[in-house]
PDB file of C-alpha atoms in Angstrom:
ATOM      1  CA  MET A   1     -17.577  81.298  66.041  1.00 48.00           C
ATOM      2  CA  LYS A   2     -20.747  80.283  64.174  1.00 48.00           C
ATOM      3  CA  THR A   3     -23.179  77.694  65.587  1.00 46.00           C
ATOM      4  CA  THR A   4     -22.455  75.267  62.748  1.00 48.00           C
ATOM      5  CA  ASP A   5     -18.711  75.573  63.443  1.00 50.00           C
ATOM      6  CA  ARG A   6     -19.272  74.711  67.119  1.00 44.00           C
ATOM      7  CA  ARG A   7     -21.373  71.659  66.174  1.00 46.00           C
ATOM      8  CA  THR A   8     -18.720  70.485  63.736  1.00 46.00           C
ATOM      9  CA  THR A   9     -15.992  70.973  66.347  1.00 47.00           C
ATOM     10  CA  ARG A  10     -18.045  69.170  69.014  1.00 47.00           C
ATOM     11  CA  TYR A  11     -18.856  66.314  66.585  1.00 48.00           C
ATOM     12  CA  GLY A  12     -15.182  66.048  65.625  1.00 52.00           C
ATOM     13  CA  PHE A  13     -14.176  65.913  69.303  1.00 47.00           C
ATOM     14  CA  TRP A  14     -16.580  63.025  70.123  1.00 46.00           C
ATOM     15  CA  THR A  15     -15.543  61.134  66.983  1.00 47.00           C
ATOM     16  CA  LEU A  16     -11.895  61.487  67.952  1.00 44.00           C
ATOM     17  CA  ALA A  17     -12.638  60.447  71.573  1.00 46.00           C
ATOM     18  CA  ALA A  18     -14.539  57.325  70.418  1.00 45.00           C
ATOM     19  CA  ALA A  19     -11.704  56.380  68.035  1.00 44.00           C
ATOM     20  CA  ALA A  20      -9.146  56.784  70.836  1.00 45.00           C
ATOM     21  CA  LEU A  21     -11.212  54.587  73.155  1.00 41.00           C
ATOM     22  CA  ILE A  22     -11.497  51.836  70.531  1.00 42.00           C
ATOM     23  CA  PHE A  23      -7.779  52.010  69.773  1.00 41.00           C
ATOM     24  CA  SER A  24      -6.942  51.874  73.495  1.00 41.00           C
ATOM     25  CA  ALA A  25      -9.157  48.805  74.054  1.00 41.00           C
ATOM     26  CA  THR A  26      -7.637  47.056  71.025  1.00 39.00           C
ATOM     27  CA  ALA A  27      -4.068  47.895  72.054  1.00 40.00           C
ATOM     28  CA  THR A  28      -4.544  46.541  75.586  1.00 39.00           C
ATOM     29  CA  GLY A  29      -6.135  43.325  74.342  1.00 40.00           C
ATOM     30  CA  LEU A  30      -9.602  43.884  75.791  1.00 39.00           C
ATOM     31  CA  ARG A  31     -12.373  42.012  74.090  1.00 37.00           C
ATOM     32  CA  ALA A  32     -16.025  42.796  73.651  1.00 39.00           C
ATOM     33  CA  PRO A  33     -17.979  41.658  76.728  1.00 38.00           C
ATOM     34  CA  GLY A  34     -20.452  39.695  74.537  1.00 38.00           C
ATOM     35  CA  ALA A  35     -17.670  37.322  73.456  1.00 53.00           C
ATOM     36  CA  THR A  36     -16.428  36.555  76.981  1.00 76.00           C
ATOM     37  CA  LEU A  37     -16.443  33.303  78.904  1.00 80.00           C
ATOM     38  CA  ALA A  38     -15.033  34.706  82.156  1.00 84.00           C
ATOM     39  CA  LEU A  39     -13.499  37.753  83.785  1.00 83.00           C
ATOM     40  CA  ILE A  40     -10.349  37.988  85.913  1.00 87.00           C
ATOM     41  CA  THR A  41     -11.616  39.505  89.171  1.00 89.00           C
ATOM     42  CA  LYS A  42      -8.426  39.314  91.245  1.00 91.00           C
ATOM     43  CA  VAL A  43      -4.703  39.195  90.489  1.00 90.00           C
ATOM     44  CA  ILE A  44      -2.037  38.682  93.143  1.00 92.00           C
ATOM     45  CA  ARG A  45       1.608  38.993  92.101  1.00 93.00           C
ATOM     46  CA  GLU A  46       2.666  37.276  88.854  1.00 93.00           C
ATOM     47  CA  VAL A  47      -0.276  36.304  86.608  1.00 92.00           C
ATOM     48  CA  SER A  48       0.023  35.976  82.834  1.00 90.00           C
ATOM     49  CA  LEU A  49      -2.586  35.731  80.074  1.00 88.00           C
ATOM     50  CA  ARG A  50      -2.259  34.351  76.561  1.00 86.00           C
ATOM     51  CA  ASN A  51      -4.758  33.991  73.743  1.00 84.00           C
ATOM     52  CA  GLU A  52      -4.562  31.928  70.550  1.00 79.00           C
ATOM     53  CA  THR A  53      -2.922  34.732  68.550  1.00 81.00           C
ATOM     54  CA  SER A  54      -0.566  36.347  71.076  1.00 83.00           C
ATOM     55  CA  ASP A  55       2.308  35.539  73.404  1.00 87.00           C
ATOM     56  CA  TRP A  56       2.164  35.679  77.218  1.00 89.00           C
ATOM     57  CA  ASP A  57       1.359  39.106  78.633  1.00 88.00           C
ATOM     58  CA  THR A  58       0.752  40.431  82.148  1.00 91.00           C
ATOM     59  CA  ALA A  59      -2.834  39.801  83.245  1.00 88.00           C
ATOM     60  CA  GLU A  60      -4.799  42.467  85.078  1.00 88.00           C
ATOM     61  CA  LYS A  61      -7.994  42.618  87.065  1.00 91.00           C
ATOM     62  CA  GLY A  62     -10.831  43.224  84.598  1.00 88.00           C
ATOM     63  CA  ASP A  63      -9.318  41.304  81.662  1.00 88.00           C
ATOM     64  CA  PHE A  64     -11.912  39.333  79.719  1.00 89.00           C
ATOM     65  CA  LEU A  65     -11.312  35.668  78.919  1.00 87.00           C
ATOM     66  CA  LYS A  66     -12.706  33.757  75.964  1.00 87.00           C
ATOM     67  CA  THR A  67     -12.389  30.240  74.660  1.00 85.00           C
ATOM     68  CA  GLY A  68      -8.787  29.414  73.776  1.00 86.00           C
ATOM     69  CA  ASP A  69      -7.283  31.790  76.387  1.00 89.00           C
ATOM     70  CA  ARG A  70      -4.736  30.533  78.920  1.00 90.00           C
ATOM     71  CA  VAL A  71      -4.002  31.840  82.424  1.00 92.00           C
ATOM     72  CA  LYS A  72      -0.732  31.100  84.249  1.00 93.00           C
ATOM     73  CA  THR A  73       0.391  32.007  87.759  1.00 92.00           C
ATOM     74  CA  GLY A  74       3.912  32.330  89.188  1.00 92.00           C
ATOM     75  CA  GLN A  75       5.244  31.506  92.632  1.00 93.00           C
ATOM     76  CA  GLN A  76       3.088  32.799  95.514  1.00 94.00           C
ATOM     77  CA  SER A  77       0.569  34.138  92.959  1.00 92.00           C
ATOM     78  CA  LEU A  78      -3.175  33.793  92.519  1.00 94.00           C
ATOM     79  CA  ALA A  79      -5.812  34.613  89.896  1.00 93.00           C
ATOM     80  CA  ILE A  80      -9.557  34.491  90.524  1.00 92.00           C
ATOM     81  CA  LEU A  81     -11.767  33.911  87.494  1.00 92.00           C
ATOM     82  CA  LYS A  82     -15.517  34.606  87.502  1.00 91.00           C
ATOM     83  CA  PHE A  83     -17.538  32.931  84.756  1.00 86.00           C
ATOM     84  CA  ASN A  84     -20.716  34.233  83.134  1.00 83.00           C
ATOM     85  CA  ASP A  85     -22.826  31.821  85.223  1.00 81.00           C
ATOM     86  CA  ARG A  86     -21.216  33.229  88.445  1.00 88.00           C
ATOM     87  CA  SER A  87     -18.974  30.147  88.912  1.00 87.00           C
ATOM     88  CA  ILE A  88     -15.607  30.947  90.506  1.00 87.00           C
ATOM     89  CA  VAL A  89     -12.228  29.293  89.826  1.00 91.00           C
ATOM     90  CA  ARG A  90      -9.089  30.151  91.820  1.00 93.00           C
ATOM     91  CA  VAL A  91      -5.889  29.512  89.887  1.00 93.00           C
ATOM     92  CA  ARG A  92      -3.322  28.894  92.623  1.00 93.00           C
ATOM     93  CA  GLU A  93       0.443  29.398  92.457  1.00 91.00           C
ATOM     94  CA  LYS A  94       2.524  27.760  89.720  1.00 93.00           C
ATOM     95  CA  SER A  95      -0.571  26.656  87.795  1.00 91.00           C
ATOM     96  CA  GLU A  96      -1.697  26.945  84.198  1.00 91.00           C
ATOM     97  CA  ILE A  97      -5.164  26.487  82.720  1.00 88.00           C
ATOM     98  CA  ALA A  98      -6.710  26.794  79.249  1.00 90.00           C
ATOM     99  CA  MET A  99     -10.373  27.500  78.581  1.00 84.00           C
ATOM    100  CA  THR A 100     -12.507  25.877  75.881  1.00 83.00           C
ATOM    101  CA  THR A 101     -16.195  25.777  75.084  1.00 81.00           C
ATOM    102  CA  GLU A 102     -17.917  23.407  72.711  1.00 76.00           C
ATOM    103  CA  THR A 103     -21.316  21.955  71.954  1.00 71.00           C
ATOM    104  CA  ASP A 104     -21.799  18.197  72.087  1.00 64.00           C
ATOM    105  CA  GLY A 105     -25.237  17.882  70.511  1.00 70.00           C
ATOM    106  CA  ARG A 106     -26.960  17.994  73.907  1.00 70.00           C
ATOM    107  CA  GLY A 107     -25.754  21.428  75.000  1.00 68.00           C
ATOM    108  CA  SER A 108     -22.673  23.485  75.821  1.00 72.00           C
ATOM    109  CA  VAL A 109     -19.569  22.244  77.637  1.00 79.00           C
ATOM    110  CA  LYS A 110     -17.125  24.580  79.429  1.00 80.00           C
ATOM    111  CA  SER A 111     -13.779  22.855  79.947  1.00 82.00           C
ATOM    112  CA  LEU A 112     -10.789  24.018  81.959  1.00 84.00           C
ATOM    113  CA  ASN A 113      -7.764  22.085  80.737  1.00 88.00           C
ATOM    114  CA  SER A 114      -4.837  21.735  83.099  1.00 87.00           C
ATOM    115  CA  ALA A 115      -1.542  19.916  82.701  1.00 79.00           C
ATOM    116  CA  GLU A 116      -0.252  21.041  86.085  1.00 87.00           C
ATOM    117  CA  GLY A 117      -1.303  23.089  89.056  1.00 91.00           C
ATOM    118  CA  SER A 118      -3.941  23.434  91.739  1.00 92.00           C
ATOM    119  CA  PHE A 119      -7.356  25.045  91.419  1.00 92.00           C
ATOM    120  CA  GLY A 120     -10.118  25.859  93.855  1.00 91.00           C
ATOM    121  CA  PHE A 121     -13.616  25.893  92.414  1.00 91.00           C
ATOM    122  CA  ASP A 122     -17.136  26.920  93.325  1.00 88.00           C
ATOM    123  CA  ILE A 123     -19.228  25.909  90.329  1.00 86.00           C
ATOM    124  CA  GLN A 124     -22.848  27.082  90.196  1.00 85.00           C
ATOM    125  CA  LYS A 125     -25.556  24.535  89.426  1.00 85.00           C
ATOM    126  CA  GLN A 126     -25.476  24.021  85.668  1.00 79.00           C
ATOM    127  CA  GLN A 127     -28.541  24.140  83.433  1.00 78.00           C
ATOM    128  CA  THR A 128     -29.804  20.832  81.982  1.00 78.00           C
ATOM    129  CA  ASP A 129     -28.043  21.536  78.672  1.00 74.00           C
ATOM    130  CA  GLU A 130     -24.761  22.764  80.270  1.00 79.00           C
ATOM    131  CA  LYS A 131     -21.665  21.018  81.625  1.00 81.00           C
ATOM    132  CA  PHE A 132     -18.628  22.315  83.465  1.00 84.00           C
ATOM    133  CA  ARG A 133     -15.512  20.173  83.673  1.00 87.00           C
ATOM    134  CA  PHE A 134     -11.853  20.068  84.541  1.00 87.00           C
ATOM    135  CA  THR A 135      -9.697  18.030  82.175  1.00 89.00           C
ATOM    136  CA  SER A 136      -6.089  16.887  82.047  1.00 90.00           C
ATOM    137  CA  PRO A 137      -4.250  14.386  79.838  1.00 91.00           C
ATOM    138  CA  THR A 138      -5.225  11.725  82.433  1.00 92.00           C
ATOM    139  CA  SER A 139      -8.708  12.678  83.691  1.00 92.00           C
ATOM    140  CA  VAL A 140     -12.057  14.395  83.257  1.00 91.00           C
ATOM    141  CA  ALA A 141     -14.012  15.710  86.264  1.00 90.00           C
ATOM    142  CA  SER A 142     -17.623  16.583  85.331  1.00 89.00           C
ATOM    143  CA  ILE A 143     -19.107  19.081  87.777  1.00 87.00           C
ATOM    144  CA  ARG A 144     -22.835  19.893  87.888  1.00 82.00           C
ATOM    145  CA  GLY A 145     -22.615  22.418  90.729  1.00 81.00           C
ATOM    146  CA  THR A 146     -20.437  22.139  93.843  1.00 86.00           C
ATOM    147  CA  MET A 147     -17.183  23.305  95.391  1.00 89.00           C
ATOM    148  CA  GLY A 148     -13.785  21.696  95.915  1.00 90.00           C
ATOM    149  CA  THR A 149     -10.199  21.563  94.657  1.00 89.00           C
ATOM    150  CA  TRP A 150      -8.586  20.013  91.589  1.00 92.00           C
ATOM    151  CA  SER A 151      -4.849  19.328  91.289  1.00 91.00           C
ATOM    152  CA  SER A 152      -2.872  17.994  88.312  1.00 90.00           C
ATOM    153  CA  GLY A 153       0.755  17.045  87.853  1.00 87.00           C
ATOM    154  CA  ASN A 154       3.021  14.268  86.597  1.00 86.00           C
ATOM    155  CA  GLY A 155       0.069  12.435  85.052  1.00 84.00           C
ATOM    156  CA  ASN A 156      -1.783  12.187  88.377  1.00 91.00           C
ATOM    157  CA  ASP A 157      -4.895  14.147  89.348  1.00 91.00           C
ATOM    158  CA  THR A 158      -6.499  14.718  92.743  1.00 93.00           C
ATOM    159  CA  LEU A 159     -10.068  15.829  93.450  1.00 93.00           C
ATOM    160  CA  VAL A 160     -11.046  16.974  96.964  1.00 92.00           C
ATOM    161  CA  LEU A 161     -14.790  17.297  97.395  1.00 91.00           C
ATOM    162  CA  PRO A 162     -16.242  18.738 100.656  1.00 92.00           C
ATOM    163  CA  ALA A 163     -19.787  18.930  99.197  1.00 89.00           C
ATOM    164  CA  GLY A 164     -21.864  17.699  96.259  1.00 87.00           C
ATOM    165  CA  LEU A 165     -21.115  14.957  93.732  1.00 90.00           C
ATOM    166  CA  VAL A 166     -18.613  14.868  90.846  1.00 91.00           C
ATOM    167  CA  ASN A 167     -18.113  12.215  88.173  1.00 91.00           C
ATOM    168  CA  LEU A 168     -14.380  11.517  87.722  1.00 93.00           C
ATOM    169  CA  GLY A 169     -13.197   9.624  84.665  1.00 92.00           C
ATOM    170  CA  ASN A 170      -9.756   8.230  83.808  1.00 93.00           C
ATOM    171  CA  ASN A 171      -8.806   8.629  80.127  1.00 92.00           C
ATOM    172  CA  ILE A 172      -6.211   5.809  80.257  1.00 92.00           C
ATOM    173  CA  SER A 173      -8.473   3.019  81.558  1.00 93.00           C
ATOM    174  CA  ASP A 174     -11.754   4.570  80.328  1.00 92.00           C
ATOM    175  CA  ARG A 175     -13.245   4.005  83.812  1.00 93.00           C
ATOM    176  CA  ASP A 176     -15.215   6.523  85.860  1.00 93.00           C
ATOM    177  CA  ILE A 177     -16.533   6.827  89.394  1.00 92.00           C
ATOM    178  CA  ASP A 178     -18.955   9.147  91.209  1.00 93.00           C
ATOM    179  CA  VAL A 179     -17.147  10.968  94.008  1.00 92.00           C
ATOM    180  CA  PRO A 180     -19.493  11.968  96.863  1.00 92.00           C
ATOM    181  CA  ALA A 181     -19.082  14.752  99.416  1.00 91.00           C
ATOM    182  CA  GLY A 182     -16.366  14.215 102.006  1.00 92.00           C
ATOM    183  CA  TYR A 183     -14.079  12.145  99.763  1.00 93.00           C
ATOM    184  CA  ILE A 184     -10.734  12.591  98.023  1.00 93.00           C
ATOM    185  CA  ALA A 185     -10.324  10.845  94.659  1.00 94.00           C
ATOM    186  CA  PHE A 186      -7.132  10.049  92.732  1.00 94.00           C
ATOM    187  CA  SER A 187      -6.916   9.420  89.004  1.00 93.00           C
ATOM    188  CA  ASN A 188      -3.502   8.128  87.950  1.00 92.00           C
ATOM    189  CA  ALA A 189      -1.433   7.748  84.794  1.00 91.00           C
ATOM    190  CA  ASP A 190      -1.479   3.933  85.263  1.00 91.00           C
ATOM    191  CA  GLY A 191      -5.255   4.006  84.721  1.00 90.00           C
ATOM    192  CA  SER A 192      -6.223   3.500  88.363  1.00 90.00           C
ATOM    193  CA  LEU A 193      -9.033   5.399  90.107  1.00 90.00           C
ATOM    194  CA  THR A 194      -9.215   5.400  93.923  1.00 89.00           C
TER     195      THR A 194
END
């Protein structure tokens, strides 16, 4: 075989290998790391993932998440999400969450929207122009950097805060309170905050 034939064959092999890799990544739904908001770092039992253009599919460790994606867990299941800023969110059993990012003129806002479920969080201290929040139809919890749990269901939300400070707002009454470390706060569908 001539040298030029070997080069052509070698070049053809690498071109084919690269094309197969791209096709494989596209077929499994992987996204480019530059477009990601978070990464699924742990999956226990039944965890599903859905983006804006697809139906629910089985989630796997290593799946990238971007704005508009939803994660759902089944009974006795858990998903751990790690965000680009190293914040961690644990999606506990029978929970569903949707991710959005937006800019509000003063910086970027990462929102985790939940209608039902329970979530553990360890949010890293946010930059001056960044916000991290949990939202539901009833409430908004703005977190600057702390850990705790957030639960939603039947129009009522619960925030448990062992450390730090979180601002909790009720969308019905348009009231908000600062929740300090060591407190549990309730935001209810009747507009009350306690």
